Amino acid sequence: MSTNSFMSADPPTREIDETRPAKRQRLQRDEPGVEPDESGAEAELEPVRSFAEAVSHTAELLELSPARSYKELLFSALPDKPMTRKLRAFVDSSVPLTVDESRLPVTSWHGKTDRTDWDVHCPDVHSAWTDFVKDVQHITDGSVDISAMSAPSGPLRSKATFLWHYPTTTSASGAWSHTLDPGSNTVMTQRSKIGLPNDVRTQNIIPFRLRADFAKTSEQRNGPEWSEYVKNWSKAEELCCDLQCKLSQNDRYIFTVGAFAYATLLQFWEKKGRKVQHINLQLDLKMFNRKPRITVVLDDNQNIVQVIIPVFHGQFSFNNFRLKTGALWDLLFNAGCEIANIPVNTPELFTRMTRRDKRKSALLDFDNPRPSFRVALIMREDFKTGYITPSHLIIPAFAHILKSLPELEAKMIECEKLGHPPIAVLSDHYSTIAGKTRSENARKAKAAANAGASVEGAEAKEAGEPKPKRCFKDRKSTPQFQRVISKYNALMATHEAVTALALRNSPDRTHRQALAVRRLDRLTKLREVYEEQTDDTKFPRLLGSLASFASKSIPDGLRWETEDDRYPNGNHPWVYLLRSAMGRVKNKRFEQANATAGENDDESDDDDDDDDLIPVGA
C-alpha cells in the first residue's frame, strides 16, 4: 500500500463496530476511563478535539508552525539536512507494500484458561517463534518458564511493528500469552491509541517473563541483570537478537516503546552490522535524557531501509506531569502512524492524560491501579491550586482495595466533609503497611543477629512485663504540660495554620493546605487525649514533627514563650504544615545550632525519632 496518501489533511479512520457496547467504543475512541457526569457530559475535561484541532493544539504546545497533519508537523520540527530530505522521500515513496493480517484476532487467546500453545497469527512468525523456543529450551537449561514467554502478536508483513522490552508477571493472563495482552495496563495504552488492528505486529524484544518484584528492583537506568535470572544469558541474548532481526529485517517502520527497547534494538542492529543515523528534533525538550529523535537504518549505499520511531513507555503515561512531553509523545506516535497508514483513535491521548489541572484521572480504565497511581494523583493535586481529587473518582479506581477494606471508603467520604484530601486516606493505608513491613524486617534482622542466644531466654524476654507508660498524677499542673500546650497554641497561631483552617471548605484551597487541615485536626484530637492523661507521647511527638520550636540549638525556631510576630503574612521557615512529606529535617534543624547545642527541653523535642519524615497524609 502506498504511503503518500497522507499528504491530505485528514487521517485514515477505522470503522466503528456497531455491535460493541457504546461505552467501550467511547473509551477506546476518546480517552480511557473518563466517566460522564449525570448530564452525560465529561465534566471538568476539555472537549475531545477533531483531528485538525488536535494538530493545531499540539503545534501550539510545542511552539511549532501550524500544519495540516501530524506528519507535516513532525517534518517541520526536523532540521533541513540531506538525511531529512532522504527521510521524506522514503515515507513519500510509492513503493507498494505487501501487508498481511493476522489469521485470528490478536487478542482472541485472552481469557481461555485451557490453552496449551500460542495462537498462530501468522505461519511465518509462528515458524520462527517455534524454532526460537526450542533453542531457548536447550540453551537456558530450564531457567526460563517456556509457557510464560510472550509470543509476538500479528503478522510478519505488517504496516508497522511496536516493540516492547519484556513482559512481567503483573498481567494475570497466565501461560501461552501474546505481547498484545489485555491483562497488561501499560500495553493497553497502545490499544487506547490505535485499537487492536490485525495488520500491526507487537512483540517483546526479550520475551522472557520477569517477576514483577525483580523488574521493580532492577536498576532503572540499565534494566534487569538478566544473567541473574537466565542461565547462559549471553547465548540466550543472541537468540533474542536473531529472532528480532529475522522478524524485523524487512519492516519499514518500528515503534520502540521505552528507552530499553530503543537501546536494545540499536545494539542488535549494531551486532548485525547495520548502520544507523539519528535526526534530532529541533525542540527544547528531552527524551531518554537526550534530544527527541527519529532514527533511520541505512544500507551499504546510504539509503534508508527502515525508520525507528522511539516513544515513551506506556507506564510513563501515569507519571508524566509535563504537558509538552505529552504533546511530544502524541506527535511522534501520531506522525508515525500516519506515515505507516495506521488509523489513530485518540490523537491527544497522552496530552490529555498529562493535564494536571482538570484531570479526573486516566486510571479508571484499568482494573488494577497500583500505589504509584496514588502518588501520581497526589502530585497532580500538588501542581494546581484549587484541585482536590474527589472521593467519587478515587473509589472506583481503587475498588480492589476498598472491596476488602470498606472502612477506607467511609473514611474518604468523611475526609471530604471535613475539607481533607480523600487521597490521604490511601496514603495512611500504605504508610501503615510500609511501617509494619519495616518493623517486621527489623525484628527478623535482630532475631538473626541473636541466633546464638537461647530460645528459652528469648521467649522469657518476650513474655516479660510490658514497660509501663509514663503517667503523671496531675499533668495539667506540671511545667512540662504548660510548655507543650504553649507550643501548640503558637503553632495554631501561625500564618500557615490560620490560612489553612480559614480555607477548609474553600474551592481555592491547595492540596497542601487541605493536608495541613487534616494534620491540625488530628493534632487537636490528640490534645484532648493528652489532657485526659490516657496517652502521653503521641500529641507532643506529632506537635514536634509539625514545627521546630525555639531552643538553644535552634534560636530562630518558632517562638512559643512569647508571640512570634516575625512572619505575620508569610510562611515560617521552621513550620512544616504545608510540606507534602512533613517532618523535621535534621540538617535544617541544626544548621544554626551552636557548637555545643543544649539538650531538648521537653517532650515535643525529646529524641531523634522525630526527625524521621512522616508520610503524606499523616
Short mmCIF file of C-alpha atoms in Angstrom, two decimals, residues 341-526:
data_model
loop_
_atom_site.label_atom_id
_atom_site.label_comp_id
_atom_site.label_asym_id
_atom_site.label_seq_id
_atom_site.Cartn_x
_atom_site.Cartn_y
_atom_site.Cartn_z
CA ASN A 341 -1.18 4.20 7.36
CA ILE A 342 -2.41 3.15 10.81
CA PRO A 343 -5.63 4.86 11.96
CA VAL A 344 -5.32 6.78 15.22
CA ASN A 345 -8.35 6.75 17.51
CA THR A 346 -7.16 9.26 20.13
CA PRO A 347 -4.78 11.89 18.69
CA GLU A 348 -4.29 13.69 22.02
CA LEU A 349 -4.39 10.72 24.38
CA PHE A 350 -1.07 11.39 26.10
CA THR A 351 -1.57 15.16 26.14
CA ARG A 352 -4.92 14.74 27.86
CA MET A 353 -3.50 12.20 30.32
CA THR A 354 -0.91 14.74 31.48
CA ARG A 355 -3.25 17.62 32.13
CA ARG A 356 -2.73 18.33 35.79
CA ASP A 357 -5.38 20.98 36.32
CA LYS A 358 -8.64 19.29 35.28
CA ARG A 359 -7.57 15.70 35.16
CA LYS A 360 -10.17 13.39 36.65
CA SER A 361 -7.75 10.51 36.15
CA ALA A 362 -6.88 8.28 33.26
CA LEU A 363 -6.54 5.45 35.74
CA LEU A 364 -10.18 4.44 35.82
CA ASP A 365 -9.98 2.47 32.58
CA PHE A 366 -7.69 -0.03 34.27
CA ASP A 367 -8.79 -2.65 36.77
CA ASN A 368 -5.70 -2.83 38.96
CA PRO A 369 -4.20 0.58 39.80
CA ARG A 370 -1.09 0.38 41.92
CA PRO A 371 0.26 2.56 44.74
CA SER A 372 2.27 4.58 42.20
CA PHE A 373 -1.05 5.79 40.77
CA ARG A 374 -1.93 7.17 44.20
CA VAL A 375 1.35 9.10 44.18
CA ALA A 376 0.53 10.37 40.68
CA LEU A 377 -2.81 11.72 41.88
CA ILE A 378 -1.18 13.45 44.85
CA MET A 379 1.44 15.07 42.61
CA ARG A 380 -1.23 16.25 40.18
CA GLU A 381 -3.12 17.86 43.05
CA ASP A 382 0.09 19.42 44.29
CA PHE A 383 0.66 21.14 40.94
CA LYS A 384 -2.61 23.05 40.80
CA THR A 385 -4.33 25.39 43.25
CA GLY A 386 -7.95 24.58 43.92
CA TYR A 387 -8.00 20.98 42.71
CA ILE A 388 -8.53 18.09 45.12
CA THR A 389 -9.44 14.71 43.60
CA PRO A 390 -12.97 13.96 44.87
CA SER A 391 -13.77 10.66 46.56
CA HIS A 392 -16.25 9.56 43.88
CA LEU A 393 -13.36 9.41 41.40
CA ILE A 394 -10.87 7.75 43.74
CA ILE A 395 -13.22 5.00 44.97
CA PRO A 396 -13.76 3.30 41.55
CA ALA A 397 -10.03 3.49 40.74
CA PHE A 398 -9.11 1.61 43.91
CA ALA A 399 -12.11 -0.71 44.09
CA HIS A 400 -9.86 -3.76 44.50
CA ILE A 401 -8.56 -2.33 47.80
CA LEU A 402 -11.81 -0.90 49.09
CA LYS A 403 -13.67 -4.16 48.44
CA SER A 404 -11.73 -5.85 51.22
CA LEU A 405 -11.36 -2.69 53.34
CA PRO A 406 -14.73 -0.90 53.18
CA GLU A 407 -13.79 1.25 56.17
CA LEU A 408 -11.35 3.16 53.93
CA GLU A 409 -14.21 4.24 51.67
CA ALA A 410 -16.14 5.59 54.67
CA LYS A 411 -13.04 7.45 55.81
CA MET A 412 -12.62 9.05 52.38
CA ILE A 413 -16.16 10.36 52.43
CA GLU A 414 -15.70 11.67 55.95
CA CYS A 415 -12.41 13.32 54.97
CA GLU A 416 -14.13 15.13 52.13
CA LYS A 417 -16.75 16.53 54.50
CA LEU A 418 -14.04 17.85 56.81
CA GLY A 419 -12.12 19.53 53.98
CA HIS A 420 -9.31 16.95 53.97
CA PRO A 421 -7.93 15.42 50.74
CA PRO A 422 -9.57 11.97 50.37
CA ILE A 423 -6.45 10.51 48.74
CA ALA A 424 -4.66 10.96 52.08
CA VAL A 425 -6.67 8.02 53.46
CA LEU A 426 -4.91 5.73 50.99
CA SER A 427 -1.59 7.30 51.94
CA ASP A 428 -2.24 6.36 55.55
CA HIS A 429 -3.15 2.82 54.48
CA TYR A 430 0.05 2.28 52.51
CA SER A 431 2.18 4.04 55.12
CA THR A 432 0.81 1.70 57.79
CA ILE A 433 1.63 -1.33 55.66
CA ALA A 434 5.14 0.00 54.99
CA GLY A 435 5.68 0.69 58.69
CA LYS A 436 4.60 -2.82 59.66
CA THR A 437 6.90 -4.26 57.00
CA ARG A 438 9.86 -2.25 58.28
CA SER A 439 9.15 -3.33 61.85
CA GLU A 440 8.86 -6.96 60.84
CA ASN A 441 12.08 -6.80 58.83
CA ALA A 442 13.86 -5.17 61.78
CA ARG A 443 12.54 -7.86 64.11
CA LYS A 444 13.73 -10.63 61.78
CA ALA A 445 17.15 -8.99 61.39
CA LYS A 446 17.52 -8.70 65.15
CA ALA A 447 16.46 -12.31 65.60
CA ALA A 448 19.01 -13.43 63.01
CA ALA A 449 21.75 -11.40 64.72
CA ASN A 450 20.91 -13.02 68.04
CA ALA A 451 20.56 -16.51 66.62
CA GLY A 452 23.13 -17.80 69.09
CA ALA A 453 21.04 -16.80 72.11
CA SER A 454 18.97 -19.47 73.80
CA VAL A 455 15.36 -19.84 72.67
CA GLU A 456 14.24 -20.04 76.28
CA GLY A 457 15.85 -16.73 77.08
CA ALA A 458 14.24 -15.03 74.09
CA GLU A 459 10.84 -16.40 74.96
CA ALA A 460 11.24 -15.33 78.56
CA LYS A 461 12.13 -11.81 77.45
CA GLU A 462 9.13 -11.61 75.12
CA ALA A 463 6.85 -12.87 77.90
CA GLY A 464 8.10 -10.29 80.35
CA GLU A 465 6.11 -7.43 81.76
CA PRO A 466 5.47 -4.59 79.25
CA LYS A 467 7.18 -1.34 80.04
CA PRO A 468 4.67 0.82 81.90
CA LYS A 469 3.67 4.05 80.24
CA ARG A 470 4.86 7.25 81.83
CA CYS A 471 1.97 8.96 83.53
CA PHE A 472 1.51 12.00 85.78
CA LYS A 473 -0.94 12.20 88.62
CA ASP A 474 -1.85 15.76 87.76
CA ARG A 475 -0.27 16.58 84.40
CA LYS A 476 -2.01 19.92 83.95
CA SER A 477 -0.18 21.36 86.91
CA THR A 478 3.26 20.45 85.65
CA PRO A 479 5.54 22.98 83.83
CA GLN A 480 6.12 20.38 81.12
CA PHE A 481 2.40 20.26 80.24
CA GLN A 482 2.22 24.05 80.11
CA ARG A 483 5.19 24.21 77.72
CA VAL A 484 3.64 21.67 75.35
CA ILE A 485 0.29 23.48 75.31
CA SER A 486 2.04 26.82 74.75
CA LYS A 487 3.80 25.35 71.74
CA TYR A 488 0.51 24.01 70.43
CA ASN A 489 -1.07 27.47 70.72
CA ALA A 490 1.93 29.03 68.98
CA LEU A 491 1.59 26.62 66.06
CA MET A 492 -2.15 27.23 65.75
CA ALA A 493 -1.48 31.00 65.58
CA THR A 494 0.96 30.76 62.66
CA HIS A 495 0.05 32.16 59.26
CA GLU A 496 0.08 28.68 57.72
CA ALA A 497 -2.37 27.24 60.26
CA VAL A 498 -4.75 30.21 60.28
CA THR A 499 -4.87 30.37 56.47
CA ALA A 500 -5.37 26.63 56.03
CA LEU A 501 -8.19 26.46 58.56
CA ALA A 502 -9.88 29.50 57.02
CA LEU A 503 -9.84 27.75 53.61
CA ARG A 504 -11.07 24.41 54.99
CA ASN A 505 -14.06 24.20 52.59
CA SER A 506 -12.92 26.72 50.01
CA PRO A 507 -12.67 25.59 46.38
CA ASP A 508 -9.48 27.67 46.13
CA ARG A 509 -7.51 25.72 48.73
CA THR A 510 -4.40 23.84 47.66
CA HIS A 511 -3.63 20.17 48.19
CA ARG A 512 -1.08 21.04 50.87
CA GLN A 513 -3.48 23.34 52.68
CA ALA A 514 -6.00 20.50 52.76
CA LEU A 515 -3.29 18.25 54.18
CA ALA A 516 -2.46 20.90 56.78
CA VAL A 517 -6.10 21.00 57.90
CA ARG A 518 -6.07 17.23 58.30
CA ARG A 519 -2.87 17.35 60.34
CA LEU A 520 -4.18 20.12 62.57
CA ASP A 521 -7.46 18.28 63.16
CA ARG A 522 -5.54 15.19 64.16
CA LEU A 523 -3.31 17.24 66.45
CA THR A 524 -6.36 18.78 68.16
CA LYS A 525 -7.89 15.36 68.80
CA LEU A 526 -4.63 14.10 70.28
#
